[in-house]
PDB file of C-alpha atoms and ligand atoms in Angstrom:
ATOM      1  CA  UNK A  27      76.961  84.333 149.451  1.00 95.00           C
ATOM      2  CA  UNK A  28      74.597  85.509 146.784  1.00 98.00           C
ATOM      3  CA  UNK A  29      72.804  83.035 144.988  1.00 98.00           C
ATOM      4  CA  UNK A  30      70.433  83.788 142.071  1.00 98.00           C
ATOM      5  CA  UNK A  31      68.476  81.432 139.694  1.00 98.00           C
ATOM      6  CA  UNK A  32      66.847  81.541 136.133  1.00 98.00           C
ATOM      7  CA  UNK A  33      63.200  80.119 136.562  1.00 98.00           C
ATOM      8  CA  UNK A  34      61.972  79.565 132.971  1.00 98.00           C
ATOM      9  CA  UNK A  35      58.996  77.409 132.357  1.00 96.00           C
ATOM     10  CA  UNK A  36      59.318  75.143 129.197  1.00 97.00           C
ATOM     11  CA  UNK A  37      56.096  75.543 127.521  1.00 95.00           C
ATOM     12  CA  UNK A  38      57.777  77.342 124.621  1.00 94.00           C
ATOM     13  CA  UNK A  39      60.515  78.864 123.167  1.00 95.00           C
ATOM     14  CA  UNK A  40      62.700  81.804 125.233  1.00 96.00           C
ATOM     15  CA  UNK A  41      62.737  85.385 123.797  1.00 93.00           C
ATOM     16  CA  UNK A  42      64.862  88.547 124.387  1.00 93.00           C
ATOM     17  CA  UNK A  43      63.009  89.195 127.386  1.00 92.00           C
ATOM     18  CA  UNK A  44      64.167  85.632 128.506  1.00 95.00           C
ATOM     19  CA  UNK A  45      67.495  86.665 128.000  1.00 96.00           C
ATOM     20  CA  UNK A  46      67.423  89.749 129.301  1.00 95.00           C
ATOM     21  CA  UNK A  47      66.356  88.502 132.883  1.00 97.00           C
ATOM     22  CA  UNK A  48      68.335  85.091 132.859  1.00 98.00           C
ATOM     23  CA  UNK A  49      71.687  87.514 132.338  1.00 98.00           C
ATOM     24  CA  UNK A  50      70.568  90.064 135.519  1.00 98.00           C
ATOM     25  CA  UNK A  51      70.224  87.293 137.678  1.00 98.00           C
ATOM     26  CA  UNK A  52      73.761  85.682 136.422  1.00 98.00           C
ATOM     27  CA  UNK A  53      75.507  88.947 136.653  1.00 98.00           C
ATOM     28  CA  UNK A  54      74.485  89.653 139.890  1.00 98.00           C
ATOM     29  CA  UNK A  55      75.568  86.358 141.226  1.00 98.00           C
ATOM     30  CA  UNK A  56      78.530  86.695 139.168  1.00 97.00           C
ATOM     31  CA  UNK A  57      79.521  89.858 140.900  1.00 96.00           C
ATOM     32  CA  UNK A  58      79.553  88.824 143.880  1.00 89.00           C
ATOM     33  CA  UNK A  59      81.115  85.457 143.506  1.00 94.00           C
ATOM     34  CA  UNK A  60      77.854  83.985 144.352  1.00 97.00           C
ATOM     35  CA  UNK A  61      75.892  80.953 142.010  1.00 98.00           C
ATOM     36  CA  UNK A  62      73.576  81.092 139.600  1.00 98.00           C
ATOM     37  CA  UNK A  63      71.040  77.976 139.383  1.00 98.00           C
ATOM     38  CA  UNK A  64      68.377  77.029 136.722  1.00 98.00           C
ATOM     39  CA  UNK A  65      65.524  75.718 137.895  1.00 98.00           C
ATOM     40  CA  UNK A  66      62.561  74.406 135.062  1.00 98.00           C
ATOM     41  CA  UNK A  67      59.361  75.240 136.143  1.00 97.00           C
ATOM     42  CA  UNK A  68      57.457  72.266 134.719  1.00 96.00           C
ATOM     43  CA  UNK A  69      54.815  71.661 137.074  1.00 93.00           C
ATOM     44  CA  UNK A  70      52.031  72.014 133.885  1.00 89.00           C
ATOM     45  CA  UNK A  71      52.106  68.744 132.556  1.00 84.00           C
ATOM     46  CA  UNK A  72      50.058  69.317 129.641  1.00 87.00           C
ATOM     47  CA  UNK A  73      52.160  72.231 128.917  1.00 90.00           C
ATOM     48  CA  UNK A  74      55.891  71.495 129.503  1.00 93.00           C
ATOM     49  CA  UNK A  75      57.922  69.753 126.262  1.00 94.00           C
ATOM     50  CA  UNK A  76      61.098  68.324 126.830  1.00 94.00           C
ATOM     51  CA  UNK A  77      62.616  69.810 123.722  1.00 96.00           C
ATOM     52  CA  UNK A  78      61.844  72.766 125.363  1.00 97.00           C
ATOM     53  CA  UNK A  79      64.349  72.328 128.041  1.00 98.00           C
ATOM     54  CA  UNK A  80      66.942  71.038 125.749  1.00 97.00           C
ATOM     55  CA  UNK A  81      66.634  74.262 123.926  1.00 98.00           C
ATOM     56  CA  UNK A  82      66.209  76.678 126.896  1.00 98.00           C
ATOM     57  CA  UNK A  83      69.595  74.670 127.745  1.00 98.00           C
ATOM     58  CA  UNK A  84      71.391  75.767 124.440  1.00 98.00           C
ATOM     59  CA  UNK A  85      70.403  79.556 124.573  1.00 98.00           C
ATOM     60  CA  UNK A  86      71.683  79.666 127.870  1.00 98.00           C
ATOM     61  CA  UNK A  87      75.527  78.892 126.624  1.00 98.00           C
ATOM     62  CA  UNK A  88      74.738  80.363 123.539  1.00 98.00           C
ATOM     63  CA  UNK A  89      74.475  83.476 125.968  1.00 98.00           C
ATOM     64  CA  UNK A  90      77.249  82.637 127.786  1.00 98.00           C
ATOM     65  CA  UNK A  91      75.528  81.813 130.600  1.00 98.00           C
ATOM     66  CA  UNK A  92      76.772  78.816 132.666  1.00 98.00           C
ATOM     67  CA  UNK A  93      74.819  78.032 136.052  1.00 98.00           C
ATOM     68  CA  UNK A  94      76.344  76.139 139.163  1.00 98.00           C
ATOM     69  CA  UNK A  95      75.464  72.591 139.809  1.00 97.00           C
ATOM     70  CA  UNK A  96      72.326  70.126 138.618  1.00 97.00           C
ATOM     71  CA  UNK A  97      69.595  71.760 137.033  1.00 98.00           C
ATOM     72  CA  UNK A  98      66.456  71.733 139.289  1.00 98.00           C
ATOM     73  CA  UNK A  99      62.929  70.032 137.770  1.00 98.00           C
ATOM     74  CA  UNK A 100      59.711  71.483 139.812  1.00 97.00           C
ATOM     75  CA  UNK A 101      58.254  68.274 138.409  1.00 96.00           C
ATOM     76  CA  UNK A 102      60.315  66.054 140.696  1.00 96.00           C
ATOM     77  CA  UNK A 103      59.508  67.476 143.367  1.00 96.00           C
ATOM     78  CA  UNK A 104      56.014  67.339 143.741  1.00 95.00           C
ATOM     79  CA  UNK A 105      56.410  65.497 147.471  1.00 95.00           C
ATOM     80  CA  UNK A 106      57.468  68.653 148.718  1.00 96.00           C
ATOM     81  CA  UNK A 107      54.360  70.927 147.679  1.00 97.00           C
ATOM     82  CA  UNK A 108      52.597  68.417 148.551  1.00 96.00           C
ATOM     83  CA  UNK A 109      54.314  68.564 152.142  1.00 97.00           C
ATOM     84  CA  UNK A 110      53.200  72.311 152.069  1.00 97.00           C
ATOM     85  CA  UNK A 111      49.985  71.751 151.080  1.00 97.00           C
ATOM     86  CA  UNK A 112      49.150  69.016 153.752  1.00 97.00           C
ATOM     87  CA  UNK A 113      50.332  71.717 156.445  1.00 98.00           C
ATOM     88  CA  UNK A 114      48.259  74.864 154.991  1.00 98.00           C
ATOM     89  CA  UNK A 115      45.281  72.585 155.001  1.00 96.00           C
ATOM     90  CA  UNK A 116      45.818  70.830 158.321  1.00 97.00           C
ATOM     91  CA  UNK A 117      46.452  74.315 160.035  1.00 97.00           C
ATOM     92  CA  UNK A 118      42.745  74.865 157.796  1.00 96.00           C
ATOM     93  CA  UNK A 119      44.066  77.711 155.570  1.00 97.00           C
ATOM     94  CA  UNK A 120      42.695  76.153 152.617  1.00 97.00           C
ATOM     95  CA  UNK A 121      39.668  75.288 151.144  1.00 97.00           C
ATOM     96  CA  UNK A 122      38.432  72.662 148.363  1.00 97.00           C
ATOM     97  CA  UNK A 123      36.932  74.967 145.408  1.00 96.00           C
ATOM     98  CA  UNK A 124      34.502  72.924 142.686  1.00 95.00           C
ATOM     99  CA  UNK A 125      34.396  75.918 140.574  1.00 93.00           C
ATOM    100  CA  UNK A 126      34.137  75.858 136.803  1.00 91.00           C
ATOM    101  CA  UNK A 127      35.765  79.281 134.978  1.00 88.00           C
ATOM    102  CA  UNK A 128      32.352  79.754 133.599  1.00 88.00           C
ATOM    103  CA  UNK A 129      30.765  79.767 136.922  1.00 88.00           C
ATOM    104  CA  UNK A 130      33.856  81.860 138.512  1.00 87.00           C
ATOM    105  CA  UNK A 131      32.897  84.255 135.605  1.00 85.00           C
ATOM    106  CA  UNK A 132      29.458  84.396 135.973  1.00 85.00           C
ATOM    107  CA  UNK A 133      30.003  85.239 139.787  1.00 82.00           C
ATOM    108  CA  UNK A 134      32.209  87.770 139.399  1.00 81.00           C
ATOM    109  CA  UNK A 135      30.145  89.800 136.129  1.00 81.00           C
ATOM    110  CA  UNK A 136      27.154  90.092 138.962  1.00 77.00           C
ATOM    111  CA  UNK A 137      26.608  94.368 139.492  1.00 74.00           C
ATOM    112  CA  UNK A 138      27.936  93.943 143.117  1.00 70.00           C
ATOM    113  CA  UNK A 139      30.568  91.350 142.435  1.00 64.00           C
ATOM    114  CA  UNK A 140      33.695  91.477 143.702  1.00 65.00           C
ATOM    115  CA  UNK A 141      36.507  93.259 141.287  1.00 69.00           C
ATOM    116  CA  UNK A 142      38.634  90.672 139.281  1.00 80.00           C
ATOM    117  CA  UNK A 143      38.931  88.273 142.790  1.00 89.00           C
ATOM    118  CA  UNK A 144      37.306  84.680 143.170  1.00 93.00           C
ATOM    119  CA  UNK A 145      34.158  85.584 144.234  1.00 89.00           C
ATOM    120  CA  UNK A 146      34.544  83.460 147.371  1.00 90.00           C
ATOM    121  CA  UNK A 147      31.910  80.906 146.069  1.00 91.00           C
ATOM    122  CA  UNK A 148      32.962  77.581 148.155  1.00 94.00           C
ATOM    123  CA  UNK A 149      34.661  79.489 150.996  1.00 90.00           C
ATOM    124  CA  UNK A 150      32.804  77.626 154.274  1.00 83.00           C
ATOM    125  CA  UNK A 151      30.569  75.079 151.895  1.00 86.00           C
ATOM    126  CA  UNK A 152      30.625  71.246 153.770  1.00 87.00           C
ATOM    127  CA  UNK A 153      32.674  69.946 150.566  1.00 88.00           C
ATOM    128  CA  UNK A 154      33.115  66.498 152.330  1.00 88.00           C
ATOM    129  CA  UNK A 155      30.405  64.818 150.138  1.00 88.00           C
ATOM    130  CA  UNK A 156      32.145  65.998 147.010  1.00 91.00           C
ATOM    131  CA  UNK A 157      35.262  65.280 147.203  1.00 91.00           C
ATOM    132  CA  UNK A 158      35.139  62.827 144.557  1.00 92.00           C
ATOM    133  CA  UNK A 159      34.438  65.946 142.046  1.00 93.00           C
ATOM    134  CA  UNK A 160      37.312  67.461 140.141  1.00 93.00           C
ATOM    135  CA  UNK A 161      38.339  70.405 142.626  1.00 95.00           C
ATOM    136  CA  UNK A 162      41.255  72.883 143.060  1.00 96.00           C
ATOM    137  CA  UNK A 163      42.437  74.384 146.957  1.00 97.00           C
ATOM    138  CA  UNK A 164      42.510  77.852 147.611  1.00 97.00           C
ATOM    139  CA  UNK A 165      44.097  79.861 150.356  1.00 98.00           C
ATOM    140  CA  UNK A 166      41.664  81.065 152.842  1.00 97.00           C
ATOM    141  CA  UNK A 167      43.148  84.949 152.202  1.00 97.00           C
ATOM    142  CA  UNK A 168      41.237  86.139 155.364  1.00 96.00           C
ATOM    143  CA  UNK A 169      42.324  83.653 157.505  1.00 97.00           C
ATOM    144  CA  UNK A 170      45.817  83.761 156.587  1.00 98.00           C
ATOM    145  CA  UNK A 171      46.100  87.333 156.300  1.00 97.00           C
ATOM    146  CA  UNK A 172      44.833  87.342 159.826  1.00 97.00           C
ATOM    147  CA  UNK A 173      47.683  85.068 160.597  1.00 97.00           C
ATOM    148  CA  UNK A 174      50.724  86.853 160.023  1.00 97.00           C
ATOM    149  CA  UNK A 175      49.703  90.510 160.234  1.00 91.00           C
ATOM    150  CA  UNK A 176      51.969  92.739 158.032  1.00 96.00           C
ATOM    151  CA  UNK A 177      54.542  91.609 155.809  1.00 98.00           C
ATOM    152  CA  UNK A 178      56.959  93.571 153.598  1.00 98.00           C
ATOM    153  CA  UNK A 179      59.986  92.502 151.365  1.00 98.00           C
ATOM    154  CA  UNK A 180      63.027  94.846 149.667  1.00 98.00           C
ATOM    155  CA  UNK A 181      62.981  95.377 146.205  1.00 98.00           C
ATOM    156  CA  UNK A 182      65.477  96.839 144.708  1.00 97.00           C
ATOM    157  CA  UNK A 183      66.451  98.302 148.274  1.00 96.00           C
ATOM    158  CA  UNK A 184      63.291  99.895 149.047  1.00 98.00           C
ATOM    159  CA  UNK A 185      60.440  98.033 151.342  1.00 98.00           C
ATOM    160  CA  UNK A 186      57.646  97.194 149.923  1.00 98.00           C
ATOM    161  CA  UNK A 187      54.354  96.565 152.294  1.00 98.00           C
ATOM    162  CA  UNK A 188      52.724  93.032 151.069  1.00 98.00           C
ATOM    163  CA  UNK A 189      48.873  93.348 150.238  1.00 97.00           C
ATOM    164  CA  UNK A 190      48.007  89.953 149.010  1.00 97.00           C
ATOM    165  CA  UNK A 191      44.283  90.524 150.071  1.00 96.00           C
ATOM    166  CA  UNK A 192      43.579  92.580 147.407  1.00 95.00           C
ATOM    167  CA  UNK A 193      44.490  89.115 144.613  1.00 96.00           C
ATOM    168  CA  UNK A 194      41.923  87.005 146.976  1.00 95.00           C
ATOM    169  CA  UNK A 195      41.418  83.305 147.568  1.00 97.00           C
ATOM    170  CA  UNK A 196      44.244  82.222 145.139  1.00 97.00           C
ATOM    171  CA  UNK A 197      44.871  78.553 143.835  1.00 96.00           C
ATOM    172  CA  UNK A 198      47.737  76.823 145.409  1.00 97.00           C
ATOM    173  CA  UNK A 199      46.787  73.532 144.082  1.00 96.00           C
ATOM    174  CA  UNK A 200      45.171  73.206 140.549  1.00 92.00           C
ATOM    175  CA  UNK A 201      42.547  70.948 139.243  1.00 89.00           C
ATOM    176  CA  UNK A 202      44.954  69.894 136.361  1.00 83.00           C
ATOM    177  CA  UNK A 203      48.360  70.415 138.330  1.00 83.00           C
ATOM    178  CA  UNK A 204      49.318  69.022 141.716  1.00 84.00           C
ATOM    179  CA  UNK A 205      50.929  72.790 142.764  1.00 93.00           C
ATOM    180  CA  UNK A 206      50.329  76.214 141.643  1.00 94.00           C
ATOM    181  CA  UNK A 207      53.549  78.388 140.369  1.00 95.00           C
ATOM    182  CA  UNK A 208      52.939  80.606 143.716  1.00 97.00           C
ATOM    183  CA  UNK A 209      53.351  77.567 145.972  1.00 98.00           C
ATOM    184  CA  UNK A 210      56.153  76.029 143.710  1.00 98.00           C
ATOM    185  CA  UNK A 211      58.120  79.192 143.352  1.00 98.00           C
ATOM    186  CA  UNK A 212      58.244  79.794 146.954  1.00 98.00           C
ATOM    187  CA  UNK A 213      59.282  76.621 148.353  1.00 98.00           C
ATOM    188  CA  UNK A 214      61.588  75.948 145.535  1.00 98.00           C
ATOM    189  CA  UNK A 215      63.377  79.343 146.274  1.00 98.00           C
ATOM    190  CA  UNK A 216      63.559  78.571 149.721  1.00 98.00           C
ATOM    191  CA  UNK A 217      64.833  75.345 149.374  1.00 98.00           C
ATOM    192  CA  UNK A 218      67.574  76.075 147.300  1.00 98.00           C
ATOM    193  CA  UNK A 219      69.051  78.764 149.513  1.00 98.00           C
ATOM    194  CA  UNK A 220      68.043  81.333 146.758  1.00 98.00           C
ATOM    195  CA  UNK A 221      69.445  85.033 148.377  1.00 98.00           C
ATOM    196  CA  UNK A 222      67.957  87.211 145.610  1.00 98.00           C
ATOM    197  CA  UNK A 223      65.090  86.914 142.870  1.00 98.00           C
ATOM    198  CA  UNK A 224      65.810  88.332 139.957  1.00 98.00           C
ATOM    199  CA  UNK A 225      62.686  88.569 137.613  1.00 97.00           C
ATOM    200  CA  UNK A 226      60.664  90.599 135.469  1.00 96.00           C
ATOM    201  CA  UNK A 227      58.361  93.561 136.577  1.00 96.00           C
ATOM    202  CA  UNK A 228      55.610  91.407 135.705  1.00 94.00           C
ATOM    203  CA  UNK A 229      56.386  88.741 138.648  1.00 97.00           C
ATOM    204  CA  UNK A 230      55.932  92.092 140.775  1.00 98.00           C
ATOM    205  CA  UNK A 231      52.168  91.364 142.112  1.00 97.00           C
ATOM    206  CA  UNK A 232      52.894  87.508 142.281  1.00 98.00           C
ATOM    207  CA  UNK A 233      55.208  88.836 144.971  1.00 98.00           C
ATOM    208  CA  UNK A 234      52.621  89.971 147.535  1.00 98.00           C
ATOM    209  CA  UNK A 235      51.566  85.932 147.369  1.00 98.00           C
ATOM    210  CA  UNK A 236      54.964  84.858 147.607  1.00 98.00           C
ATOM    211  CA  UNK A 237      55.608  87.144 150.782  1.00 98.00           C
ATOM    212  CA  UNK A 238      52.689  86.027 152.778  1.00 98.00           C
ATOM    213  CA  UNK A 239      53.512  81.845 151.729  1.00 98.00           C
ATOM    214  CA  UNK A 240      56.525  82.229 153.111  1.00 98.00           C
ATOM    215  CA  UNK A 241      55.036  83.927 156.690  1.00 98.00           C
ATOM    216  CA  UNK A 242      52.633  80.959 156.639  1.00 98.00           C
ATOM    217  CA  UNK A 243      55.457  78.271 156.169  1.00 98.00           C
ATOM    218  CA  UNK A 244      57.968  79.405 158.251  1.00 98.00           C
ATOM    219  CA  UNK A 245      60.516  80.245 154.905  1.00 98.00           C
ATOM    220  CA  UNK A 246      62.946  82.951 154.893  1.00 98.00           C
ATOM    221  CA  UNK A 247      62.597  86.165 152.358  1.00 98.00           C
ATOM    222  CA  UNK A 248      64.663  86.821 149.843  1.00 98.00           C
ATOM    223  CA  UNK A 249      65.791  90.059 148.497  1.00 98.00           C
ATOM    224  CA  UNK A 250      63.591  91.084 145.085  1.00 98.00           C
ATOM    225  CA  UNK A 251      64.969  92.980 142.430  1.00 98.00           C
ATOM    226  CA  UNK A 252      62.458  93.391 139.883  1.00 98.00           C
ATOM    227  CA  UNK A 253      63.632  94.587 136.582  1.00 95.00           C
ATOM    228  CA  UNK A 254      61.675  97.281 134.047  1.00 91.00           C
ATOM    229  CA  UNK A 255      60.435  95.265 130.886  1.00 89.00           C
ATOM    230  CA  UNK A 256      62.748  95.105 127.183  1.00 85.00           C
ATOM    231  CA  UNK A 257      60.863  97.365 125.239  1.00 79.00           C
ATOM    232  CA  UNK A 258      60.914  97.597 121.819  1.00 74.00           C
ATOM    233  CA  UNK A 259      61.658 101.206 119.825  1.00 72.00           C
ATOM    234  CA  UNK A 260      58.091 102.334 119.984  1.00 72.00           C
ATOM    235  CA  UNK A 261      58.274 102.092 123.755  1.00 73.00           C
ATOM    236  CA  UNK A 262      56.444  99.166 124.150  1.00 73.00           C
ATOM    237  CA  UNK A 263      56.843  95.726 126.206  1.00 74.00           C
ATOM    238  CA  UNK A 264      58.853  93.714 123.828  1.00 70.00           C
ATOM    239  CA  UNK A 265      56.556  90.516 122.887  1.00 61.00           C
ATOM    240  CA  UNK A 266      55.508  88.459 120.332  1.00 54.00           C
ATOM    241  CA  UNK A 267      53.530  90.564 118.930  1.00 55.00           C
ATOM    242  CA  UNK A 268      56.749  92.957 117.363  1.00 61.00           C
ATOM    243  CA  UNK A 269      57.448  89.696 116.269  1.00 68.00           C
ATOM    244  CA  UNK A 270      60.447  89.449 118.051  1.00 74.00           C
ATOM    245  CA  UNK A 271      62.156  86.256 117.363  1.00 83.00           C
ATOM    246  CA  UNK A 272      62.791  83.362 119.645  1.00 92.00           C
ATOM    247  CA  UNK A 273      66.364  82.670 120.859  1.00 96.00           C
ATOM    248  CA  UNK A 274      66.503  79.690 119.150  1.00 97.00           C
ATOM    249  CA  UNK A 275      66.122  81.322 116.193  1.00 95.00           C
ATOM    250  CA  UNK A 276      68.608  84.107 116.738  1.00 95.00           C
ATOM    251  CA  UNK A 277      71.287  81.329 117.125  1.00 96.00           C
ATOM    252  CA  UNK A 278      70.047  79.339 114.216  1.00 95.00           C
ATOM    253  CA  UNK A 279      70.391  82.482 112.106  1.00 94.00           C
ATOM    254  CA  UNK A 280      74.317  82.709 112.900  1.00 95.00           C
ATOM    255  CA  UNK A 281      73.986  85.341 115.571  1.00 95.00           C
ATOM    256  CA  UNK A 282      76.961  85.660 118.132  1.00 96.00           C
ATOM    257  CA  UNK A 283      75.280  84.947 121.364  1.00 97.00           C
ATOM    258  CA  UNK A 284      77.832  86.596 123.332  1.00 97.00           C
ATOM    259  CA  UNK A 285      77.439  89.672 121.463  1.00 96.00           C
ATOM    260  CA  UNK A 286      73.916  89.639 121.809  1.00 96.00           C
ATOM    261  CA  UNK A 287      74.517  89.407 125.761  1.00 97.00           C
ATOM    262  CA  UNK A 288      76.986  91.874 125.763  1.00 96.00           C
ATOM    263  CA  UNK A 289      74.538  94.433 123.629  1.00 93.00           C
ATOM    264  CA  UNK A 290      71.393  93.580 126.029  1.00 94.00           C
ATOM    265  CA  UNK A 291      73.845  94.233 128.840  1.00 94.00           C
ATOM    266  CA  UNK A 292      73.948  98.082 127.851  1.00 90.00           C
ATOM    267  CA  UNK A 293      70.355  97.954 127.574  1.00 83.00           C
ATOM    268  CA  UNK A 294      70.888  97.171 123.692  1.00 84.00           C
ATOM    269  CA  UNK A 295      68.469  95.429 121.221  1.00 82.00           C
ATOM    270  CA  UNK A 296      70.544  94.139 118.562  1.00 75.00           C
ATOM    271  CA  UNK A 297      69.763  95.977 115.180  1.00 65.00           C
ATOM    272  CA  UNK A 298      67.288  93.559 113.116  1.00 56.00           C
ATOM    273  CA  UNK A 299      66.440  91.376 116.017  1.00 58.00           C
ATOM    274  CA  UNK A 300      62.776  92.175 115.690  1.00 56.00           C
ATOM    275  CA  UNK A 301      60.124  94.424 113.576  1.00 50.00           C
ATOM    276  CA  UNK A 302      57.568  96.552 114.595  1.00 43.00           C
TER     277      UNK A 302
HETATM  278  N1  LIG G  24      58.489  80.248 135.639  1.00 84.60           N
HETATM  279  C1  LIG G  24      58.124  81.634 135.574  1.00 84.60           C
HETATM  280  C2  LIG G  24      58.036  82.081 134.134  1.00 84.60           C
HETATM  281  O1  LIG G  24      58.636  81.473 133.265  1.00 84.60           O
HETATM  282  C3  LIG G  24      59.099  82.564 136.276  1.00 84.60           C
HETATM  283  C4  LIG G  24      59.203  82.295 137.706  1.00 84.60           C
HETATM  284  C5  LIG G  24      59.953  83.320 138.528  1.00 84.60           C
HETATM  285  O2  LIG G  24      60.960  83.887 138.059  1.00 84.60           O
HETATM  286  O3  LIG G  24      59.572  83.514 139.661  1.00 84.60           O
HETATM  287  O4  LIG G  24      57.371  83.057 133.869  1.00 84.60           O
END
């Protein structure tokens, strides 16, 4: 059976884009008899508003879009990274990093630095004595890469060859947040039998992470079907800044919702939705 979920995180408002991706994933579930979950990705804290689910909540059945059984919170289920966690770092895949931005920056601006990667800074430093400092954990890229030799997932029906070496030590646990959306994403999808991830284009090179998690803990791969972008008419990625409205607002102003669905169905922007 196909199941699909909508993964929004509720640290605003949804947009067209929003839309656009929550009704690929239900129609392809939908098709198939499968489900379609939601899932709130509010592992941020200092970012995530209640009012923000509520309302992500109301678009979705505005839209027409009804998903199968409770609605998932990444925030209750912090146990369970931190499950993950303990196992990457017993099995010494990770590494404590005391890094400020600034210093991450400075690093990384140096004429031989490495391109766009953490520069590997506290990779192998004896952090035991500092553990009392405000510090994030990092996958040991190397050593994991190491571990599970060459990965690949289907997207769209064609194979794709993981590289996550090239995004380098990422965070899988933040200073500020007890699980990064790589290591949340991946367990949650696993754990709730998720067969296919249906998500924007922009997800794509989050995937390569995703792939090589899974390797390390032993989690199944789904099937990836990354979608192109909603652009607006000058060709370009549909965001806020063509002022495109929120959902919300759409539905305040009167709009049918399942119209709207129907139209971004056909690949349709409906006339007046946004300006330029
Ligand atoms: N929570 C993520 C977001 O709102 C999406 C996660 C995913 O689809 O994998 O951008």
């Amino acid at each position: 059976m196909i199941v699909t979920r909508f993964a929004p995180s509720p640290t605003g408002r949804l947009h067209l884009g929003h839309a656009y991706s929550a009704i690929r994933a239900h129609d392809l579930a939908r098709s198939g008899g499968g489900q379609f979950l939601l899932r709130i990705e509010d592992i941020d804290g200092t970012r995530s508003r209640t009012e923000h689910v509520e309302t992500i909540m109301a678009d979705l059945a505005w839209l027409g879009l009804a998903w199968d059984g409770p609605v998932v919170f990444q925030s209750a289920r912090l146990a369970l990274y931190q499950g993950a966690l303990d196992r990457l770092r017993e099995e010494r895949l990770l590494f404590p990093c005391f890094c400020t931005r600034a210093e991450i920056a400075e690093a990384m601006s140096a004429p031989h630095g490495p391109a766009n990667v953490y520069p590997g800074t506290c990779r192998g430093v004896d952090a035991a004595a500092r553990m009392n400092e405000p510090h994030c954990w990092r996958l040991d890229m190397a050593a994991a890469v190491a571990r599970t030799g060459t990965l690949d997932w289907t997207d769209r029906g064609e194979t794709i060859v993981a590289v996550p070496e090239q995004q380098g030590d990422v965070v899988l646990a933040r200073k500020d947040a007890p699980a990064s959306y790589h290591l949340a994403v991946t367990i949650d999808d696993a754990a709730q039998g998720v067969t296919d991830v249906v998500r924007g284009r922009d997800l794509f090179e989050a995937t390569h992470i995703h792939r090589l998690l899974q390797a390390l803990l032993d989690l199944p791969t789904p099937r990836y079907h990354h979608h192109d972008l909603l652009t607006g008419p000058d060709g370009e990625r549909l965001a806020k800044r063509h002022g495109a409205p929120t959902l919300a607002a759409l539905r305040e102003s009167g709009m049918d919702g399942l119209a709207l669905a129907d139209d971004l169905r056909r690949g349709q922007l409906p006339n007046g939705a946004f300006h330029t």
